[in-house]
Coordinates of C-alpha atoms and ligand atoms in Angstrom, one line a residue:
M27 CA 108.6 106.5 76.3
N28 CA 110.7 103.3 76.9
N29 CA 113.8 105.4 76.4
L30 CA 113.4 107.6 79.5
T31 CA 116.8 108.8 80.9
K32 CA 117.9 108.5 84.5
S33 CA 117.2 112.2 85.1
E34 CA 113.7 111.9 83.5
I35 CA 113.0 109.0 85.8
I36 CA 114.2 110.9 88.8
N37 CA 112.0 113.8 88.0
I38 CA 108.9 111.6 87.6
L39 CA 109.6 109.9 90.9
K40 CA 110.1 113.2 92.7
D41 CA 107.1 115.0 91.2
N42 CA 103.8 113.9 92.8
T43 CA 101.5 116.1 90.7
Q44 CA 101.3 113.8 87.7
D45 CA 100.9 110.5 89.4
E46 CA 97.5 109.7 88.0
Q47 CA 98.7 110.3 84.5
L48 CA 101.7 108.1 85.1
F49 CA 99.5 105.2 86.3
K50 CA 97.1 105.7 83.4
T51 CA 100.0 105.6 80.9
A52 CA 101.4 102.5 82.4
D53 CA 98.0 100.9 82.3
E54 CA 97.6 101.7 78.6
I55 CA 101.1 100.4 77.8
R56 CA 100.2 97.2 79.7
K57 CA 97.0 96.8 77.7
K58 CA 98.7 97.4 74.4
N59 CA 101.7 95.1 75.0
V60 CA 100.5 92.2 77.2
G61 CA 96.7 92.6 76.9
N62 CA 93.9 92.3 79.3
K63 CA 94.5 88.8 80.6
V64 CA 95.9 88.3 84.1
H65 CA 98.3 85.4 84.7
L66 CA 97.8 83.6 88.0
R67 CA 100.9 81.9 89.5
G68 CA 100.3 79.4 92.3
L69 CA 102.8 80.1 95.1
I70 CA 104.1 77.4 97.3
E71 CA 106.1 78.8 100.2
F72 CA 107.7 75.4 101.1
S73 CA 110.2 76.3 103.8
N74 CA 110.6 79.4 106.0
I75 CA 114.1 78.2 107.2
C76 CA 116.8 80.5 106.0
K77 CA 120.6 80.7 106.6
R78 CA 120.8 84.4 105.6
T79 CA 120.4 87.4 107.8
C80 CA 118.9 90.1 105.5
K81 CA 118.2 93.0 107.8
Y82 CA 114.6 93.6 106.6
C83 CA 113.4 90.0 106.4
G84 CA 111.4 88.2 109.1
L85 CA 112.7 84.8 107.9
R86 CA 116.3 85.8 108.8
A87 CA 118.2 83.2 110.7
E88 CA 118.6 85.4 113.7
N89 CA 114.9 85.7 114.2
K90 CA 114.5 83.1 117.0
T91 CA 110.8 83.9 117.6
L92 CA 109.5 82.6 114.3
E93 CA 108.2 79.0 114.3
R94 CA 109.9 77.3 111.5
Y95 CA 108.5 74.7 109.1
R96 CA 109.3 72.7 106.0
I97 CA 106.7 71.2 103.8
S98 CA 107.5 67.6 102.8
E99 CA 108.3 66.6 99.3
E100 CA 105.0 64.7 99.1
D101 CA 103.0 67.7 100.3
I102 CA 104.7 70.1 98.0
I103 CA 103.7 67.9 95.1
F104 CA 100.2 67.6 96.5
Y105 CA 99.7 71.4 96.6
A106 CA 101.1 71.7 93.1
K107 CA 98.6 69.1 91.8
Q108 CA 95.7 70.7 93.6
A109 CA 96.7 74.1 92.1
S110 CA 97.0 72.7 88.7
E111 CA 93.5 71.1 89.1
M112 CA 92.2 74.6 90.0
G113 CA 93.5 76.0 86.8
Y114 CA 96.9 77.4 87.7
K115 CA 99.3 77.2 84.7
T116 CA 102.4 78.1 86.7
I117 CA 103.6 76.8 90.0
V118 CA 106.2 78.9 92.0
L119 CA 108.3 77.2 94.5
Q120 CA 109.7 79.7 97.0
S121 CA 111.6 79.2 100.3
G122 CA 114.2 80.7 102.5
E123 CA 117.8 79.6 101.7
D124 CA 117.3 76.2 103.4
E125 CA 120.1 73.7 102.8
Y126 CA 118.1 70.8 104.0
F127 CA 116.6 70.5 100.5
S128 CA 119.4 68.8 98.4
Q129 CA 119.8 69.3 94.7
E130 CA 118.5 65.8 94.3
T131 CA 115.4 66.4 96.2
I132 CA 114.6 69.7 94.4
C133 CA 115.2 67.9 91.0
K134 CA 112.8 65.2 92.0
I135 CA 110.1 67.7 93.0
I136 CA 110.6 69.6 89.7
N137 CA 110.3 66.3 87.8
E138 CA 107.0 65.5 89.5
I139 CA 105.5 69.0 89.1
K140 CA 106.5 69.2 85.4
K141 CA 104.3 66.1 84.8
L142 CA 101.3 68.4 85.5
D143 CA 101.5 70.5 82.3
V144 CA 102.5 73.6 84.2
A145 CA 105.3 76.1 83.9
L146 CA 107.6 76.0 87.0
T147 CA 109.3 78.9 88.7
L148 CA 111.9 78.6 91.4
S149 CA 112.6 81.3 94.0
I150 CA 115.1 79.6 96.3
G151 CA 118.0 82.0 96.4
E152 CA 121.6 82.1 95.5
K153 CA 123.0 78.8 94.2
S154 CA 126.0 77.6 92.2
Y155 CA 126.0 77.4 88.4
D156 CA 125.8 73.6 88.6
E157 CA 122.8 73.7 90.8
Y158 CA 121.0 76.2 88.6
K159 CA 121.9 74.0 85.6
A160 CA 120.6 70.9 87.3
Y161 CA 117.2 72.6 88.0
K162 CA 117.0 73.8 84.5
D163 CA 117.8 70.4 83.1
A164 CA 115.1 68.9 85.4
G165 CA 112.6 71.2 83.8
A166 CA 112.4 74.5 85.7
D167 CA 111.4 77.3 83.4
R168 CA 111.9 80.5 85.4
Y169 CA 113.9 81.7 88.3
L170 CA 113.1 84.7 90.6
I171 CA 115.9 86.4 92.4
R172 CA 115.4 90.1 93.3
I173 CA 118.5 92.3 93.2
E174 CA 116.6 94.1 96.1
T175 CA 118.6 97.3 95.5
T176 CA 121.3 98.4 93.1
D177 CA 122.8 100.8 95.6
K178 CA 125.9 98.8 96.5
E179 CA 126.5 100.5 99.8
L180 CA 122.9 99.9 100.8
Y181 CA 123.0 96.4 99.6
K182 CA 126.0 95.7 101.8
Q183 CA 124.3 97.3 104.8
M184 CA 121.1 95.3 104.3
H185 CA 122.7 91.9 103.6
P186 CA 125.4 90.9 106.1
H187 CA 127.8 88.3 104.8
M188 CA 126.4 88.6 101.3
N189 CA 127.9 90.2 98.2
Y190 CA 126.4 92.3 95.4
E191 CA 128.7 90.8 92.8
N192 CA 127.6 87.3 93.6
R193 CA 123.9 88.4 93.2
I194 CA 124.7 89.7 89.8
K195 CA 126.6 86.5 89.0
C196 CA 123.5 84.5 89.9
L197 CA 121.4 86.6 87.6
N198 CA 123.9 86.1 84.8
Y199 CA 124.0 82.3 85.3
I200 CA 120.2 82.1 85.2
K201 CA 120.0 84.1 82.0
E202 CA 122.8 82.1 80.4
L203 CA 121.1 78.8 81.3
G204 CA 117.9 79.9 79.4
Y205 CA 115.6 80.5 82.4
E206 CA 113.1 83.3 82.2
V207 CA 114.7 85.8 84.6
G208 CA 112.6 87.4 87.4
T209 CA 114.1 90.1 89.5
G210 CA 113.0 93.2 91.3
C211 CA 113.5 95.5 94.3
L212 CA 112.2 96.8 97.5
V213 CA 111.0 100.4 97.7
G214 CA 111.5 102.4 100.9
L215 CA 114.4 100.7 102.6
P216 CA 116.0 103.0 105.2
G217 CA 118.6 105.1 103.5
Q218 CA 117.4 104.3 99.9
T219 CA 117.4 107.3 97.6
I220 CA 115.3 108.2 94.6
D221 CA 118.5 108.3 92.6
S222 CA 119.1 104.6 93.4
L223 CA 115.5 103.7 92.5
A224 CA 116.0 105.2 89.1
D225 CA 119.1 103.0 88.8
D226 CA 117.1 99.9 89.8
I227 CA 114.6 100.6 87.0
L228 CA 117.4 101.0 84.5
F229 CA 119.1 97.9 85.8
F230 CA 115.9 95.8 85.1
K231 CA 116.2 97.0 81.5
S232 CA 120.0 96.4 81.2
I233 CA 119.7 92.8 82.2
N234 CA 116.6 92.2 80.0
A235 CA 114.5 91.0 82.8
D236 CA 111.5 88.8 81.8
M237 CA 109.7 89.6 85.0
V238 CA 110.1 92.3 87.6
G239 CA 108.5 92.2 91.1
I240 CA 108.4 95.5 93.1
G241 CA 107.0 95.9 96.6
P242 CA 107.2 98.4 99.4
F243 CA 109.5 97.6 102.4
I244 CA 107.4 96.7 105.5
A245 CA 109.2 96.9 108.9
H246 CA 109.2 93.6 110.7
P247 CA 109.2 93.9 114.5
E248 CA 111.7 91.0 114.9
T249 CA 114.4 92.4 112.7
P250 CA 117.0 95.1 113.2
L251 CA 114.8 97.4 111.1
K252 CA 111.9 97.2 113.5
D253 CA 111.8 100.9 114.2
A254 CA 112.2 102.0 110.5
S255 CA 109.2 103.5 108.7
N256 CA 107.4 101.4 106.1
G257 CA 108.0 102.2 102.5
S258 CA 105.4 104.2 100.6
F259 CA 102.7 102.4 98.7
N260 CA 102.5 105.3 96.2
L261 CA 106.2 105.3 95.5
A262 CA 106.3 101.6 95.1
L263 CA 103.5 101.9 92.6
K264 CA 105.4 104.6 90.7
V265 CA 108.5 102.5 90.5
M266 CA 106.3 99.7 89.1
A267 CA 104.5 101.9 86.6
L268 CA 107.8 103.3 85.3
T269 CA 109.1 99.7 85.0
R270 CA 106.1 98.9 82.8
I271 CA 106.7 102.0 80.7
I272 CA 110.4 101.2 80.2
L273 CA 109.9 97.4 79.7
P274 CA 106.5 97.4 77.9
D275 CA 106.1 93.6 77.3
I276 CA 107.5 91.9 80.4
N277 CA 105.5 90.3 83.2
I278 CA 104.9 92.4 86.3
P279 CA 103.2 91.0 89.4
A280 CA 100.8 93.0 91.6
T281 CA 102.8 92.0 94.7
T282 CA 101.3 90.9 98.0
A283 CA 103.3 93.5 99.9
M284 CA 101.3 96.2 97.9
E285 CA 98.1 94.8 99.4
T286 CA 99.5 94.7 102.9
L287 CA 99.9 98.5 102.8
N288 CA 96.6 99.2 100.9
P289 CA 93.5 97.0 101.1
N290 CA 93.0 97.3 97.3
G291 CA 96.7 97.3 96.5
R292 CA 96.8 94.4 94.0
I293 CA 93.9 95.7 92.0
I294 CA 95.4 99.2 92.0
A295 CA 98.7 97.7 90.8
L296 CA 96.9 95.7 88.1
Q297 CA 95.5 99.0 86.9
S298 CA 98.9 100.7 87.0
G299 CA 101.0 98.4 84.9
A300 CA 100.8 94.9 86.5
N301 CA 99.5 91.8 84.7
V302 CA 100.3 88.9 87.1
V303 CA 99.1 87.9 90.6
M304 CA 100.7 85.1 92.7
P305 CA 98.1 83.7 95.1
N306 CA 99.2 81.3 97.8
V307 CA 98.2 77.7 97.1
T308 CA 99.2 76.0 100.4
S309 CA 97.1 75.4 103.6
K310 CA 96.5 77.8 106.3
E311 CA 98.9 76.1 108.7
Y312 CA 101.9 77.6 106.8
R313 CA 100.7 80.9 105.7
A314 CA 101.2 83.1 108.8
K315 CA 104.6 81.4 109.4
Y316 CA 106.1 82.6 106.1
E317 CA 106.3 86.0 107.7
I318 CA 108.7 87.9 105.5
Y319 CA 106.9 91.0 106.8
P320 CA 104.0 91.5 109.2
N321 CA 100.3 91.7 108.3
K322 CA 100.6 89.4 105.3
I323 CA 97.3 89.0 103.5
C324 CA 95.4 85.7 103.0
I325 CA 96.7 84.0 106.2
N326 CA 93.3 82.7 107.1
E327 CA 92.2 81.6 103.7
N328 CA 92.6 78.3 101.8
P329 CA 93.6 77.8 98.2
T330 CA 90.0 77.7 96.9
Q331 CA 89.1 80.9 98.7
C332 CA 92.1 82.8 97.3
R333 CA 91.4 81.6 93.8
G334 CA 87.7 82.6 94.1
C335 CA 88.6 85.9 95.7
I336 CA 91.2 87.0 93.2
E337 CA 89.2 85.8 90.2
G338 CA 86.2 87.8 91.4
K339 CA 88.3 91.0 91.8
I340 CA 90.0 90.6 88.4
K341 CA 86.7 90.1 86.6
A342 CA 85.2 93.0 88.5
I343 CA 87.7 95.4 86.8
G344 CA 86.9 93.9 83.3
R345 CA 90.0 91.7 83.0
T346 CA 90.1 88.0 82.5
I347 CA 92.2 85.1 83.7
A348 CA 94.8 83.8 81.2
E349 CA 94.7 80.2 80.3
D350 CA 98.2 79.8 78.8
F351 CA 101.5 79.5 80.6
G352 CA 102.2 83.2 80.5
F353 CA 105.8 83.2 79.2
H354 CA 107.3 86.6 78.3
K355 CA 106.3 87.3 74.7
K356 CA 108.7 89.9 73.3
V357 CA 106.9 92.5 71.3
I358 CA 108.9 94.1 68.6
S359 CA 108.3 97.8 68.4
Ligands
5AD421 N1 109.1 94.0 103.4 C1 108.7 93.8 102.1 N2 109.3 92.9 101.4 C2 110.2 92.1 101.9 N3 110.9 91.1 101.4 C3 111.7 90.5 102.3 N4 111.5 91.2 103.5 C4 110.6 92.2 103.2 C5 110.0 93.2 104.0 N5 110.3 93.4 105.3 C6 110.9 90.7 99.9 C7 112.3 90.6 99.3 C8 112.4 89.2 98.8 C9 110.9 88.8 98.6 C10 110.7 87.4 98.6 O1 110.3 89.4 99.8 O2 112.4 91.6 98.3 O3 113.1 89.1 97.6
FES422 FE1 93.6 85.3 99.2 FE2 91.9 87.3 98.3 S1 93.6 86.4 97.3 S2 91.8 86.1 100.1

């Protein structure tokens, strides 16, 4: 099963008559390889300031309507502490590509958070080898940087002034430095083909990803893609299920974007191959402003409410919350 060819993947993506079977198979493979425990990662979206202009993203520098914020060093550490006290075993630091945070500041934050007995994930974009190295040396364990799409032409269209080769270089640096590598893609970008989605899935395998996050594209009204159609929830779920089948033992989050398109999206994802959820652990004041796409969930909740909510939903489907750090455990088959 994990040796599906590109044409087999394409056929599965195109044929909608066997979807329930696909989701069931992915769920079984998930259970067999990573078990019934769900890993919760506490997400701190610490700055929505971004120098990039990705066409799909609401945080793009050219969106002048968004009220921008930065969370102070002290408050980032406060939210991390609070999350660790609530039982989170991983803290994820995510932001736009905000140059205000120097290497030194990020290293200081990493040092402080690593005193909490948690794993630490960074999701702060494209950096130099030396910066990635400094963060690894400071104690960061994982790095998330989605490839977004492996269709080079589409990549170019979606990411003005950016470069596909550099993205790959970043992924290689991260791997080389010994981080756990998280990547992923958007599903339903305008002009994206089924063929290229199959390439995306095979790409995750070719780089030996430890974690893959997949979510539907959601059109943001303050971006150049405001008139485009949203991606399909079902197709995103299929790409995710196939990723589980092809990479049986990796970590796969039930992404927040899934739940924006379907009120039960994260639970459906957890029953179709996913084994991770990343609840927000910051205060209400920031949540709506980290508006990558519209109609984000949990913008009126606080960290305690999200923790309770997601725990309840996970237990209601007969799964439990993991208590370990949730590193990728390679299963030899
Ligand atoms: N719809 C869905 N996902 C988006 N992202 C950015 N903009 C959008 C959008 N409009 C995703 C990207 C990025 C992640 C943090 O959010 O894939 O890597
Ligand atoms: Fe935030 Fe349910 S996870 S309200």
